Short mmCIF file of C-alpha atoms in Angstrom, two decimals:
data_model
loop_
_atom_site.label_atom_id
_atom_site.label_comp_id
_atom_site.label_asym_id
_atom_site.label_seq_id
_atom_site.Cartn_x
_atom_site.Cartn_y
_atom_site.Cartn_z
CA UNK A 149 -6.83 3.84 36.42
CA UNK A 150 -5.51 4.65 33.05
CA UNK A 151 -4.24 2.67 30.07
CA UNK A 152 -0.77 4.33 28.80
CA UNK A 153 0.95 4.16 25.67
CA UNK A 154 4.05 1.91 26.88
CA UNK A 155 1.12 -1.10 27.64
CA UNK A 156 0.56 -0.44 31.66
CA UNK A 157 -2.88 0.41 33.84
CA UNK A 158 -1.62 3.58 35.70
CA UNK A 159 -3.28 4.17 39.45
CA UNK A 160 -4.70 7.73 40.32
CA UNK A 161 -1.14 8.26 41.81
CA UNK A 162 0.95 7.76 38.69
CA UNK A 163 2.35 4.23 39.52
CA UNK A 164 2.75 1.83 36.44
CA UNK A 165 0.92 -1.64 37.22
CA UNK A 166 1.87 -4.16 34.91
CA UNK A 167 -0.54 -5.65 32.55
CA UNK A 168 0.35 -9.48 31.14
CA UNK A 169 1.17 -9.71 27.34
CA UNK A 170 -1.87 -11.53 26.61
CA UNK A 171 -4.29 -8.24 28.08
CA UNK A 172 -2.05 -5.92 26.42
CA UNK A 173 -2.68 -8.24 22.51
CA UNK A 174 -5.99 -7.74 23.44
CA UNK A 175 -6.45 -3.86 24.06
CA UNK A 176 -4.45 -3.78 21.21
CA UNK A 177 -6.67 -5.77 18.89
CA UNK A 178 -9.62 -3.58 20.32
CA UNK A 179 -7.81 -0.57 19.36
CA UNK A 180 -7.07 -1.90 16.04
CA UNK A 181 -10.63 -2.63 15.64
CA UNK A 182 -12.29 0.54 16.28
CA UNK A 183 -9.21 2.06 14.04
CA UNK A 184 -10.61 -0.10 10.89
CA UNK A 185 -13.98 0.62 11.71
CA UNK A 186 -13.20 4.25 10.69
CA UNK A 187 -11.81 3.07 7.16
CA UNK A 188 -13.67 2.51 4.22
CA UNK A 189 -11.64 -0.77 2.66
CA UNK A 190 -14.56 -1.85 0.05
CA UNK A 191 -11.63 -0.08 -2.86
CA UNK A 192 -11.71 -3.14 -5.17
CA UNK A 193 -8.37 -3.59 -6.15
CA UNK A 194 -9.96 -5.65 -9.19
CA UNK A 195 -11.85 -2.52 -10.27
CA UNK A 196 -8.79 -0.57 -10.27
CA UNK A 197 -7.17 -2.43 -12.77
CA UNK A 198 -10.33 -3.20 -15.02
CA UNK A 199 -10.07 0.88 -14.72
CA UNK A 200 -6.79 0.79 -15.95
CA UNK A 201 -7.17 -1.59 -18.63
CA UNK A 202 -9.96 0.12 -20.13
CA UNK A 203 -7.51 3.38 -20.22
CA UNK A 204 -4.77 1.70 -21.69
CA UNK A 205 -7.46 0.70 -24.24
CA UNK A 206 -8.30 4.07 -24.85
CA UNK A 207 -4.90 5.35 -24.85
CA UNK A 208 -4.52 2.79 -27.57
CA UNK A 209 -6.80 4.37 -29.96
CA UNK A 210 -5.71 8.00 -29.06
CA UNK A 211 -2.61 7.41 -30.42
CA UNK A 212 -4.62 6.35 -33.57
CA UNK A 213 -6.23 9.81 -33.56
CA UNK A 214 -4.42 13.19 -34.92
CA UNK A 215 -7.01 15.68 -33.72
CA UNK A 216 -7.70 16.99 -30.22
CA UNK A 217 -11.25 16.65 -29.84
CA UNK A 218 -11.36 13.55 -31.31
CA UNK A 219 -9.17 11.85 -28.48
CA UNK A 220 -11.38 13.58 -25.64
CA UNK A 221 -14.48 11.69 -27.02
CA UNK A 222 -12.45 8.62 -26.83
CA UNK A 223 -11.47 9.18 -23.40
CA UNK A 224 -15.07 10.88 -22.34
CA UNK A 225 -16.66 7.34 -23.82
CA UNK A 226 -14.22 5.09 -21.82
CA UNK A 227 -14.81 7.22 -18.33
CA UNK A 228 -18.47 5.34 -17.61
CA UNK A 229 -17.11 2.48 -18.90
CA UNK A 230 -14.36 2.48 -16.55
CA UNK A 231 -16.59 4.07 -13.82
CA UNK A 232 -19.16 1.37 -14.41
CA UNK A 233 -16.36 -1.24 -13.57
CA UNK A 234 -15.34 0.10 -10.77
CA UNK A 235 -18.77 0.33 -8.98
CA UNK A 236 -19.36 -3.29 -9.69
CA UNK A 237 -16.07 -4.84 -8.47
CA UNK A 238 -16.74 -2.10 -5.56
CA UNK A 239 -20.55 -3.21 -4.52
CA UNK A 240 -19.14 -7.37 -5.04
CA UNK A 241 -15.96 -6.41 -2.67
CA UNK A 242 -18.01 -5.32 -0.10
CA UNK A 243 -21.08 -8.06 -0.04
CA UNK A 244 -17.98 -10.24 0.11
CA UNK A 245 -16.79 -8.18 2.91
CA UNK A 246 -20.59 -7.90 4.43
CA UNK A 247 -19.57 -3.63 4.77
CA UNK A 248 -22.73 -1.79 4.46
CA UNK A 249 -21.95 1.02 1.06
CA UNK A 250 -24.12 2.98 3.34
CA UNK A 251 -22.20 3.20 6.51
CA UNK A 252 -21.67 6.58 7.55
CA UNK A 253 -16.94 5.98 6.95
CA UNK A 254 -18.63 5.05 3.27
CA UNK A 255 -20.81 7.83 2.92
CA UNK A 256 -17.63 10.32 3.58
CA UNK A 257 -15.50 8.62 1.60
CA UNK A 258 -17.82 9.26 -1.21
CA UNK A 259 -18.47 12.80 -0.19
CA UNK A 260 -14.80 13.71 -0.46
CA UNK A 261 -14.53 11.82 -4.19
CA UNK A 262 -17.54 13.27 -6.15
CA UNK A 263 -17.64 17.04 -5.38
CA UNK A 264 -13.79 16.91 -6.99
CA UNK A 265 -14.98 14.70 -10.25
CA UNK A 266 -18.03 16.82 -10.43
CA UNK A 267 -15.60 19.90 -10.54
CA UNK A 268 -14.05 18.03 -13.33
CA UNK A 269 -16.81 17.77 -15.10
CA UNK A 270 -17.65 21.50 -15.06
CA UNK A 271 -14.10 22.29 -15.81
CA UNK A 272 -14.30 20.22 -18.98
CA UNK A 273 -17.37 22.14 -20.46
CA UNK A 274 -15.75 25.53 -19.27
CA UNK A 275 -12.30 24.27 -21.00
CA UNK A 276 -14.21 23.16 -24.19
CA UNK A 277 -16.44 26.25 -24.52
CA UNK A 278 -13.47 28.10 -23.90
CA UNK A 279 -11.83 26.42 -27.11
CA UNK A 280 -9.05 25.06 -24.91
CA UNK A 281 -9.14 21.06 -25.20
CA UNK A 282 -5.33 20.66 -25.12
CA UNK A 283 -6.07 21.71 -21.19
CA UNK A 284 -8.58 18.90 -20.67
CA UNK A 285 -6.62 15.92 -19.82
CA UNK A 286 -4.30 18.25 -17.11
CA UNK A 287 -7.55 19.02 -15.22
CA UNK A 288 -8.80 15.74 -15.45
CA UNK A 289 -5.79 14.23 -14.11
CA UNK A 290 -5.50 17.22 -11.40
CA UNK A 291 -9.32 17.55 -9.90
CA UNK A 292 -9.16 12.84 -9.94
CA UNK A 293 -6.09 12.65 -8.07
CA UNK A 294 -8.06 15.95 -5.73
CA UNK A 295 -10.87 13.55 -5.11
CA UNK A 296 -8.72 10.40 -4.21
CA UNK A 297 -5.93 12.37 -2.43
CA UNK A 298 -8.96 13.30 -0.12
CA UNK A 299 -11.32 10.63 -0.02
CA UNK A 300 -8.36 8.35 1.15
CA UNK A 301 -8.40 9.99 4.60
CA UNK A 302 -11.35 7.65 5.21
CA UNK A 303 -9.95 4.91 2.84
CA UNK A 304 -6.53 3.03 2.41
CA UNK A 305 -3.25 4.84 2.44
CA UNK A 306 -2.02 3.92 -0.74
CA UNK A 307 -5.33 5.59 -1.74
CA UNK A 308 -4.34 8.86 -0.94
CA UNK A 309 -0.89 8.25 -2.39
CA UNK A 310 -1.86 7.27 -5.47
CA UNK A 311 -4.19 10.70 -5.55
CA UNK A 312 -1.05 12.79 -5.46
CA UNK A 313 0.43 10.58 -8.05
CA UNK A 314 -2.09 11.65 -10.17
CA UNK A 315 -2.01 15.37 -9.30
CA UNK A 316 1.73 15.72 -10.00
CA UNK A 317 1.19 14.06 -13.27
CA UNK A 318 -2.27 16.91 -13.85
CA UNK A 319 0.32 19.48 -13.21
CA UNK A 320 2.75 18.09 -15.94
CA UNK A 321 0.00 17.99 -18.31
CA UNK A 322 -0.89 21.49 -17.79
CA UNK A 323 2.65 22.94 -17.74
CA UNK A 324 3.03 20.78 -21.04
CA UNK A 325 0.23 19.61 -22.59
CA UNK A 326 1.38 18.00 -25.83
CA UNK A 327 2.42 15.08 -23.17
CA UNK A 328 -1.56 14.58 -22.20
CA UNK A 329 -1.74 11.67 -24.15
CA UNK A 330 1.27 9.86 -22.51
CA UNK A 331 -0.01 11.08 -19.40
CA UNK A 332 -3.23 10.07 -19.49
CA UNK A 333 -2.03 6.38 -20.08
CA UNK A 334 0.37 6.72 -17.20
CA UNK A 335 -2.32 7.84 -14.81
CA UNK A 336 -5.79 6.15 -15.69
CA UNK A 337 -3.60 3.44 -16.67
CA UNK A 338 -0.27 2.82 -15.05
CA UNK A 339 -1.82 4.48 -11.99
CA UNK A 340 -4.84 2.46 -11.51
CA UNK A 341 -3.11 -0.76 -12.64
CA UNK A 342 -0.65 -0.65 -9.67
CA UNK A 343 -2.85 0.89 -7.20
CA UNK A 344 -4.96 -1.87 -8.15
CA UNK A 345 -2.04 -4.81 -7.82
CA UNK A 346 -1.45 -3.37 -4.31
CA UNK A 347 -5.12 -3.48 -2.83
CA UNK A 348 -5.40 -6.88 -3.97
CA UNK A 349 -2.07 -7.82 -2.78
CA UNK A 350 -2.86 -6.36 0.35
CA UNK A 351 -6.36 -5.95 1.07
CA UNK A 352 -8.10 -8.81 -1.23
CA UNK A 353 -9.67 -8.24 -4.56
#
């Protein structure tokens, strides 16, 4: 016998035997199970919007700055900052959660996010060397919303949504980079804020 996708136990003949509602709930719930098993949900939605606040923060005092360079060290000082944040609402979320950070659904979600901010790093030092800083923030946006677009195969949807978000508004800053600075507040700010609102609205802090 065979469990098909209308909810019946097929015989070896192709005839449909019934299965009660309560069976059905509970292959369902199995399914369910083994589905979420395969999904990395230790994202702390609190860590997303510490990340965010500490942008906005830095977005603040970019707009206090008139030279180039000088905004990127704002921005490259607030990155660990807001990294650091992140990793600790991200390690509490998942004690909370008792999720291993070294399950194997963690350990690719992780592989698919670094290589892409470790690209971005690179980039930054080629961009800089290159005497191009006004490009900085577009690949920085870009290469982040790469990592998360990817990374939320093994995470939450909005995840991945929220990656493209940020790769559309990479793009704009390298079509038009005198908008970086506006751009970089909407995405390491707006971005993470709401991204941030959701997961805790839907998936705890």
């Amino acid at each position: 016998m065979a469990f098909s996708d209308s909810g019946t136990l097929t015989r070896g003949s192709g005839t449909p035997v019934a299965i009660d509602a309560g069976a059905l709930a509970h292959l369902r719930f199995i399914r369910d199970t083994i589905e979420a098993a395969g999904t990395f949900t230790s994202v702390p939605g609190k860590g997303c919007v510490a990340m965010g606040l500490v942008a906005l923060g830095a977005a603040a005092l970019d707009a206090l700055l008139d030279v180039t360079r000088g905004r990127l060290a704002i921005w490259l000082v607030a990155a660990p900052l807001a990294a650091s944040l992140a990793v600790y609402f991200m390690v509490r979320k998942a004690r909370e959660q008792g999720f291993p950070l070294w399950r194997s659904v963690a350990r690719r979600f992780f592989l698919t996010l670094i290589p892409a901010l470790a690209a971005g790093a690179v980039l930054t030092v080629a961009l800089l060397r290159a005497d191009s800083p006004e490009l900085v923030p577009g690949a920085w946006l870009l290469l982040y919303g790469v990592g998360f677009a990817a990374s939320g195969v093994f995470s939450l949807p909005c995840v991945s949504i929220a990656g493209f978000a940020f790769m559309a508004l990479g793009t704009v800053a390298c079509i038009v980079p005198a908008w970086s600075p506006a751009l970089l507040a909407a995405g390491f700010g707006g971005l993470h804020i709401a991204l941030g609102w959701l997961i805790i609205r839907r998936h705890g802090g």
